[in-house]
Short mmCIF file of N, CA, C and O in Angstrom, two decimals:
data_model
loop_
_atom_site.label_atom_id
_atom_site.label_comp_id
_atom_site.label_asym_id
_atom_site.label_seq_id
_atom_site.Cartn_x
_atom_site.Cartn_y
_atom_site.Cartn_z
N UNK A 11 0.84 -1.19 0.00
CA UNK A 11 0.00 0.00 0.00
C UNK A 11 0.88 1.24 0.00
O UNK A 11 1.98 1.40 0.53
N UNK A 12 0.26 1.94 -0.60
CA UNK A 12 1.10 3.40 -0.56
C UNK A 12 1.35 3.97 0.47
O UNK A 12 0.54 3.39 1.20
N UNK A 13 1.84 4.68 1.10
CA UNK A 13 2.52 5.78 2.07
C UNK A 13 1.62 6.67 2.21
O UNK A 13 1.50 7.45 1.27
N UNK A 14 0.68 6.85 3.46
CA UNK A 14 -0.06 8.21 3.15
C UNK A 14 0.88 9.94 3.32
O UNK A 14 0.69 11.00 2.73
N UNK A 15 2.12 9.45 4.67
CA UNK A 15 2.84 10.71 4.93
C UNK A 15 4.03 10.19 4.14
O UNK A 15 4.12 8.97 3.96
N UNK A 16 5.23 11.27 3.48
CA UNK A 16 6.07 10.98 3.53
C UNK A 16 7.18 12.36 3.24
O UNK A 16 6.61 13.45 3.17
N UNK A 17 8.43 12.37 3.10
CA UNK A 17 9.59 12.93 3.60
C UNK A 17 9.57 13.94 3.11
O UNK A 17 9.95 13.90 1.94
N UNK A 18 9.09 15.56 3.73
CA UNK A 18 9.12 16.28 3.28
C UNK A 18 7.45 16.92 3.50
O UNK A 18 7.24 18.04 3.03
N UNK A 19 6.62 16.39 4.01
CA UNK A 19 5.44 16.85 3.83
C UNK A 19 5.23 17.79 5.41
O UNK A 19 5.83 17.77 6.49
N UNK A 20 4.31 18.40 5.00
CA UNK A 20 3.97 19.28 6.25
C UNK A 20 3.20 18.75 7.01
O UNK A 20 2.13 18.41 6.52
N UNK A 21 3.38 18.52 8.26
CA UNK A 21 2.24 18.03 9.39
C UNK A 21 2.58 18.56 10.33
O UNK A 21 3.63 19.12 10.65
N UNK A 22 0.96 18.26 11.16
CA UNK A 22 0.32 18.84 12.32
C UNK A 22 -0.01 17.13 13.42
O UNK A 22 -0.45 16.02 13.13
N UNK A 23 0.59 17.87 14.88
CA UNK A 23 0.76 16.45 15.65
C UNK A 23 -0.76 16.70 16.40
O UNK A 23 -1.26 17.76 16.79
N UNK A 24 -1.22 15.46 16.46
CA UNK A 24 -2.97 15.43 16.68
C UNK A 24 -2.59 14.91 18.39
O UNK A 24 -3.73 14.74 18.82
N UNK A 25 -1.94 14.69 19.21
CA UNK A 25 -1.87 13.83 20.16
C UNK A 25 -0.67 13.61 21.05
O UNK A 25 -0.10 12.62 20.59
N UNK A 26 -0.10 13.99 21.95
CA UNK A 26 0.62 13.57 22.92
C UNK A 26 1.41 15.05 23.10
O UNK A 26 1.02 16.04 22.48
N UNK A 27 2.50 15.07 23.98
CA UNK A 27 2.84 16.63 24.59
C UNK A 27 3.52 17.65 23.66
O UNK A 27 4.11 18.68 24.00
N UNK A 28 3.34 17.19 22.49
CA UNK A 28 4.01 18.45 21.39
C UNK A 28 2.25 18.81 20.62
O UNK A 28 2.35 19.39 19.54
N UNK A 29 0.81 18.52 21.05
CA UNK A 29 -0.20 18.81 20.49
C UNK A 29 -0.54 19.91 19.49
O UNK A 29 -0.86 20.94 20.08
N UNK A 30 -0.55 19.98 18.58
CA UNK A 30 -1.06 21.22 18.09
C UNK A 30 0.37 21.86 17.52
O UNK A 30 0.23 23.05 17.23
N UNK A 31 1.74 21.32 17.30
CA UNK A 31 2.79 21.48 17.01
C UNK A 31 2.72 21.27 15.34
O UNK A 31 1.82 20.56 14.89
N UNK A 32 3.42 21.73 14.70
CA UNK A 32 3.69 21.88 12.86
C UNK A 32 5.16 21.30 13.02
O UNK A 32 5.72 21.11 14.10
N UNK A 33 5.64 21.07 11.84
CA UNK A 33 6.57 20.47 11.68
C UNK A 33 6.65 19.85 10.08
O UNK A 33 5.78 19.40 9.34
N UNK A 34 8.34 20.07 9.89
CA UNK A 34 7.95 19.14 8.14
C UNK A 34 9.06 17.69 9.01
O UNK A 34 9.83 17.73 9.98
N UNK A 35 8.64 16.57 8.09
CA UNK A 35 8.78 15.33 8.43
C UNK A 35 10.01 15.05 7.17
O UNK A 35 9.95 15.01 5.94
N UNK A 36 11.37 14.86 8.40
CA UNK A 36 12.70 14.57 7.69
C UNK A 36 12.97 13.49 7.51
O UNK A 36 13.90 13.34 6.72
N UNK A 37 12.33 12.13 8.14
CA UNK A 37 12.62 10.77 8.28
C UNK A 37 11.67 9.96 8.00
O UNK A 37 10.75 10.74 8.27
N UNK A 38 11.10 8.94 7.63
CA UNK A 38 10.14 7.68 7.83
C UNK A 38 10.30 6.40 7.79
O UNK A 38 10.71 5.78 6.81
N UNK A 39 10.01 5.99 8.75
CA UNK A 39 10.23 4.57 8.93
C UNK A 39 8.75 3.72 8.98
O UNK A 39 7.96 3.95 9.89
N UNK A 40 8.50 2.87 8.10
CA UNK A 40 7.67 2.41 7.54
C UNK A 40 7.64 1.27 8.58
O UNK A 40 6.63 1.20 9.29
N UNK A 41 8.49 0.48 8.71
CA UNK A 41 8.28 -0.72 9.41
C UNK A 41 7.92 -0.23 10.65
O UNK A 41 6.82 -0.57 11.08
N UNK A 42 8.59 0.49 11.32
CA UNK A 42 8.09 0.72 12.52
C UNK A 42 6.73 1.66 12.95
O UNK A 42 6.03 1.44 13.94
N UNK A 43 6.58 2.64 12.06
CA UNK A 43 5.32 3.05 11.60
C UNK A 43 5.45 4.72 12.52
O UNK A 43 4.66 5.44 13.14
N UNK A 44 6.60 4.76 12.25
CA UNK A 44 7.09 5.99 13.17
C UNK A 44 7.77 7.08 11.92
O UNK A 44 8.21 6.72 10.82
N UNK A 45 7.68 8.61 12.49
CA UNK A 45 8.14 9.48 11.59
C UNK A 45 9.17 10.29 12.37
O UNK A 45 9.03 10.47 13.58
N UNK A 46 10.19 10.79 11.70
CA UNK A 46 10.78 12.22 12.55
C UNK A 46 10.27 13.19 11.95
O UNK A 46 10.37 13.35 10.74
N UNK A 47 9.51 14.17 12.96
CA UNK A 47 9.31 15.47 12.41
C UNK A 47 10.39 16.75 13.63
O UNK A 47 10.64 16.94 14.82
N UNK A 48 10.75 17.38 12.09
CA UNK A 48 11.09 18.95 13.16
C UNK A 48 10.92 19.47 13.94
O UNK A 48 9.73 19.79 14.00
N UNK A 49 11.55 19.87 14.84
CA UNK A 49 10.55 20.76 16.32
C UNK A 49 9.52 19.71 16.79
O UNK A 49 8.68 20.50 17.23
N UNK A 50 9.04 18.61 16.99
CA UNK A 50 8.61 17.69 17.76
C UNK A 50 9.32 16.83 18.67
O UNK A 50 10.46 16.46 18.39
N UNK A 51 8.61 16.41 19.96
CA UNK A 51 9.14 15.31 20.64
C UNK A 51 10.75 15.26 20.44
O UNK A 51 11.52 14.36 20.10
N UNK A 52 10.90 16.40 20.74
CA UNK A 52 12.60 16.92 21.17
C UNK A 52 13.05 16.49 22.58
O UNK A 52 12.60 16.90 23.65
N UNK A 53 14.13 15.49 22.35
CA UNK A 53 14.68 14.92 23.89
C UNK A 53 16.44 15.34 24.17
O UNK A 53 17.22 15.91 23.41
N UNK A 54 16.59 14.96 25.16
CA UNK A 54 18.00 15.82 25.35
C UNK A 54 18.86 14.68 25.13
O UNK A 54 18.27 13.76 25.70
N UNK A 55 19.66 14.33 24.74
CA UNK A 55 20.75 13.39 24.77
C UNK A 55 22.33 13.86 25.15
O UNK A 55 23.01 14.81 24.77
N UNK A 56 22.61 12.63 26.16
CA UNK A 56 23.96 13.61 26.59
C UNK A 56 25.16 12.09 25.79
O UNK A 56 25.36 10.89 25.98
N UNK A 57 25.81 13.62 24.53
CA UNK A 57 26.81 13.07 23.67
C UNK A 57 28.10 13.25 24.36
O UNK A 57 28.23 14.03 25.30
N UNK A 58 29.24 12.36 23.80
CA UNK A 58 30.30 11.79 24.27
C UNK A 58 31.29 13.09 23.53
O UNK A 58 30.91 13.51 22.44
N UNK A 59 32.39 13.61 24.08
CA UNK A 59 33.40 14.40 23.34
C UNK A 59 34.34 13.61 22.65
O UNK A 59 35.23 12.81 22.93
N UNK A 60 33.78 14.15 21.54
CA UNK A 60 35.21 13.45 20.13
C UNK A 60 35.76 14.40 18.93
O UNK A 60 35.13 15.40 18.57
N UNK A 61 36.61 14.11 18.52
CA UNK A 61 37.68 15.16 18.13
C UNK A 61 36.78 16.25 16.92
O UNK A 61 37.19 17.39 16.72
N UNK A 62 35.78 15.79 16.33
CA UNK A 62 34.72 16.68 15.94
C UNK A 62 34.11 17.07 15.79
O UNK A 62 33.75 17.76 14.83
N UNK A 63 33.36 16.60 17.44
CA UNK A 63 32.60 17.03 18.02
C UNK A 63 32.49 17.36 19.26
O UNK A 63 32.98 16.55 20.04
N UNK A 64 31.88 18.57 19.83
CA UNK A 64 32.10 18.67 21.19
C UNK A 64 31.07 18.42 21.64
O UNK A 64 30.10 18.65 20.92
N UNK A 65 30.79 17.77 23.21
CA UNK A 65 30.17 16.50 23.69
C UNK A 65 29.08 17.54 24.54
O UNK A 65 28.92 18.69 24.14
N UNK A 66 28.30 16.97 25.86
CA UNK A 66 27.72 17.36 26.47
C UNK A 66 26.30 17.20 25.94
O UNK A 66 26.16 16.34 25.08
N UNK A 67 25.01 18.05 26.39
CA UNK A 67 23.59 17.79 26.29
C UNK A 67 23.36 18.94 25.27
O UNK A 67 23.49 20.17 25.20
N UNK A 68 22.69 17.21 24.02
CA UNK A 68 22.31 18.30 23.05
C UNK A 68 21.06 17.49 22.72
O UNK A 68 21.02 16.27 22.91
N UNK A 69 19.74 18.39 22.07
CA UNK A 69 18.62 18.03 21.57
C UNK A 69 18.48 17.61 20.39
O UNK A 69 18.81 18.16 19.34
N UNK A 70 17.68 15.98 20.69
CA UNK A 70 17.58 15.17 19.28
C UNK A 70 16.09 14.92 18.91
O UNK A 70 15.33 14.61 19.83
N UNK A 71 15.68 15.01 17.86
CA UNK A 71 14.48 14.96 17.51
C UNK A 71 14.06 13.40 17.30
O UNK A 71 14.57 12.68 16.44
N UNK A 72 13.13 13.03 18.12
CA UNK A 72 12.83 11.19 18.72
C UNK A 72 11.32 11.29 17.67
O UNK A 72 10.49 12.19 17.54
N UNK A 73 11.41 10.29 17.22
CA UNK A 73 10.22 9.64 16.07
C UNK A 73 8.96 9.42 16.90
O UNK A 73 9.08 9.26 18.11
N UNK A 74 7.95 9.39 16.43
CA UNK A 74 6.66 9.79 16.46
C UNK A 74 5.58 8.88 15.83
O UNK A 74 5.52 8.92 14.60
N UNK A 75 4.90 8.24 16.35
CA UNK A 75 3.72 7.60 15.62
C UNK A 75 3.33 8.02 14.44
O UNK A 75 3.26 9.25 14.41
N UNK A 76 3.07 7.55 13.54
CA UNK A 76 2.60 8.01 11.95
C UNK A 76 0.66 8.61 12.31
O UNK A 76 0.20 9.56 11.66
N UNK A 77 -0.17 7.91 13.33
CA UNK A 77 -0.88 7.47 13.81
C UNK A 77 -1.38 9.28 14.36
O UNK A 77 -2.32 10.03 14.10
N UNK A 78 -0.48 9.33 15.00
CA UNK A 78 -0.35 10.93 15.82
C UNK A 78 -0.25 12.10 14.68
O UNK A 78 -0.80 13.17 14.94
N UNK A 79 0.33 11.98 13.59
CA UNK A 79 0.14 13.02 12.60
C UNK A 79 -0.63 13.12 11.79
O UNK A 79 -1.34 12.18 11.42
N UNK A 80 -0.69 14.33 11.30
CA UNK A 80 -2.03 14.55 10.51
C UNK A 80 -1.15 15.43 9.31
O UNK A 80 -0.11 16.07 9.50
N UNK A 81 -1.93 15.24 7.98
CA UNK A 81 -0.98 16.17 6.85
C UNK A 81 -1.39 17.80 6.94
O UNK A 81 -2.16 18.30 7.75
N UNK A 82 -0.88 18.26 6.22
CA UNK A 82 -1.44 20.39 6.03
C UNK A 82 -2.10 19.85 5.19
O UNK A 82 -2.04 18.71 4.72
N UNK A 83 -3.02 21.02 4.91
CA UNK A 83 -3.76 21.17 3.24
C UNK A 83 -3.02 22.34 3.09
O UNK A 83 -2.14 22.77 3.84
N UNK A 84 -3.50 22.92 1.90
CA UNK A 84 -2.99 24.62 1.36
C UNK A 84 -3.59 25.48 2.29
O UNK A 84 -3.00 26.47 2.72
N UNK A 85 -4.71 25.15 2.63
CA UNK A 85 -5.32 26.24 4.06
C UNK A 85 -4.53 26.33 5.01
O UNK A 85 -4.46 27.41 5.59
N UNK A 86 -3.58 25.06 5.47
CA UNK A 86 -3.17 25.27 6.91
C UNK A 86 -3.53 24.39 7.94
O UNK A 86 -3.12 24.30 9.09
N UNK A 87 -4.36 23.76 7.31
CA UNK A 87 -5.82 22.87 8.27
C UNK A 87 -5.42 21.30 8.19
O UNK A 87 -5.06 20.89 7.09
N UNK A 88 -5.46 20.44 9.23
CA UNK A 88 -4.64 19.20 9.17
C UNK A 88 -6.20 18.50 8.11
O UNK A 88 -7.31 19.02 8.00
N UNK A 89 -5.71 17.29 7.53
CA UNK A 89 -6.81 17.00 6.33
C UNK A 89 -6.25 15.14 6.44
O UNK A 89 -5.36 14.42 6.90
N UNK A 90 -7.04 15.12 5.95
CA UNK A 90 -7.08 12.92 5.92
C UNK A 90 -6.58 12.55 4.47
O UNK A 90 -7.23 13.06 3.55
N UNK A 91 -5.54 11.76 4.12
CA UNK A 91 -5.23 11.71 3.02
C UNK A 91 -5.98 10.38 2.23
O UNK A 91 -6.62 9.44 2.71
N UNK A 92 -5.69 10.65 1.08
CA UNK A 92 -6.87 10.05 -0.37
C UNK A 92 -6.10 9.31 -1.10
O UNK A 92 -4.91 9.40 -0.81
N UNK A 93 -6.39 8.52 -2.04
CA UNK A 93 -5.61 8.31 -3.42
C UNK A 93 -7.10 8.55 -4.46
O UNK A 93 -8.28 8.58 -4.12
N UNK A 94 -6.56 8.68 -5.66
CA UNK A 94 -7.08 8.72 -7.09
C UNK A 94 -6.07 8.42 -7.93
O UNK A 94 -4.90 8.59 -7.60
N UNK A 95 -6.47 7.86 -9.30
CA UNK A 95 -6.00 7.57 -10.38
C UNK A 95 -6.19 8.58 -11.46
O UNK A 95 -7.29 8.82 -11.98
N UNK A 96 -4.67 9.37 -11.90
CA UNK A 96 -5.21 10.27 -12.96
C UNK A 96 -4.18 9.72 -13.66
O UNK A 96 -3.18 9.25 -13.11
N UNK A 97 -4.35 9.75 -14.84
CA UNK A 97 -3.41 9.72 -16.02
C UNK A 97 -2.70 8.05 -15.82
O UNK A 97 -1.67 7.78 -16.44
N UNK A 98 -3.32 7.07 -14.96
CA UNK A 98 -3.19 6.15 -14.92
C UNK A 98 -1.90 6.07 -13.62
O UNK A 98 -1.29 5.00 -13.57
N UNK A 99 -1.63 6.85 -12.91
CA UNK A 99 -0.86 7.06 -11.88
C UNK A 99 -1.55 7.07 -10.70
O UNK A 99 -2.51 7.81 -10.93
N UNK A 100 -1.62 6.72 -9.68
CA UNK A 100 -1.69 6.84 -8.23
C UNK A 100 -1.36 8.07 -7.76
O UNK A 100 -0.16 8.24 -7.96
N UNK A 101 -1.88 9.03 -7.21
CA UNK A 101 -1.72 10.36 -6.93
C UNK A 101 -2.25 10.52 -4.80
O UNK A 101 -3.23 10.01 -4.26
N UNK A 102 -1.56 11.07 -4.40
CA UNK A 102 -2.29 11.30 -3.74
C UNK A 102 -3.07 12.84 -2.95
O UNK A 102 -2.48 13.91 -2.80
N UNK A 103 -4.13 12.61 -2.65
CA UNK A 103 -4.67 14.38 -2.70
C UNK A 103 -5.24 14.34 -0.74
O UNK A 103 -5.40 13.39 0.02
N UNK A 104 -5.42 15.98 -0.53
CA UNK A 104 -5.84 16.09 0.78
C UNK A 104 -7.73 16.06 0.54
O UNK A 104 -8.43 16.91 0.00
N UNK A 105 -8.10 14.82 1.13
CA UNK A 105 -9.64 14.89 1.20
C UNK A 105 -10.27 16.65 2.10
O UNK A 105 -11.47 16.82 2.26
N UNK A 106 -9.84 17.10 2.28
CA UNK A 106 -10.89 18.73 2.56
C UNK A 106 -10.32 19.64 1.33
O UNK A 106 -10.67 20.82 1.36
N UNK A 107 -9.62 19.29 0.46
CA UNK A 107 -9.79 20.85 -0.85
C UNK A 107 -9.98 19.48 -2.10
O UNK A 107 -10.64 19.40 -3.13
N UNK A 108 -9.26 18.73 -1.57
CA UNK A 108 -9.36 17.44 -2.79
C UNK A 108 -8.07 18.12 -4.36
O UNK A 108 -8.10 17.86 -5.56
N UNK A 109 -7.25 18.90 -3.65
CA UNK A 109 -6.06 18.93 -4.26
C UNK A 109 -5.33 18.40 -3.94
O UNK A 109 -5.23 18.23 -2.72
N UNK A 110 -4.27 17.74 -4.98
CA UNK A 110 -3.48 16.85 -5.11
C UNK A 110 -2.28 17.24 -4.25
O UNK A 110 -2.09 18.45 -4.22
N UNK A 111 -1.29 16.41 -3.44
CA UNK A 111 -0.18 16.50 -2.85
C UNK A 111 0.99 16.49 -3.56
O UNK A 111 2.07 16.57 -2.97
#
C-alpha cells in the first residue's frame, strides 16, 4: 500500500505533549510506523566528546507515531489523506480541498 505521509510533507501532531505542534517530516520509517518530524518530541541526549565534536547535552528529535500526525492542506488545516488515479498514476490528494499533494 502506498505511504499516506512521507519525507518532506507538512504536518500537524494530533496527540501527545508536542499537540497542536507543525513540523515538516525529515525521516520515515515504515516498518516501525514511526516518523521524525522537526521541532517535535525533542529529547536531550547527553553526547560523548570526540575530536569533531564537542560532547555534552544536546537536543535530538525522537520519532513519532505516523498514527499521531495529521498532513497540512494549502489552508493550513490538518486534512485525511486520499488516493485517485489520474493519467493512470496513483496520486495522492488532501480529502478537505481534494487537491493533489
Amino acid at each position: 500500500m502506498a505511504a499516506k505521509l512521507k519525507k518532506g510533507d507538512k504536518v500537524v501532531v494530533l496527540a501527545g505533549k508536542d499537540k497542536g505542534k507543525e513540523g515538516e517530516i525529515t525521516r520515515v520509517m515504515p516498518k516501525d510506523n514511526k516518523a521524525i518530524v522537526d521541532g517535535v518530541n525533542i529529547a536531550i541526549r547527553h553526547v560523548r566528546q570526540s575530536p569533531n565534536s564537542q560532547g555534552g547535552r544536546q537536543p535530538k528529535a525522537m520519532p513519532i507515531d505516523l498514527s499521531n500526525l495529521a498532513l497540512l492542506d494549502g489552508n493550513g488545516k490538518a486534512t485525511r489523506v486520499g488516493f485517485k488515479v489520474e493519467d493512470g498514476k496513483k496520486v495522492r490528494f488532501a480529502k478537505t480541498t481534494g487537491d493533489a499533494i
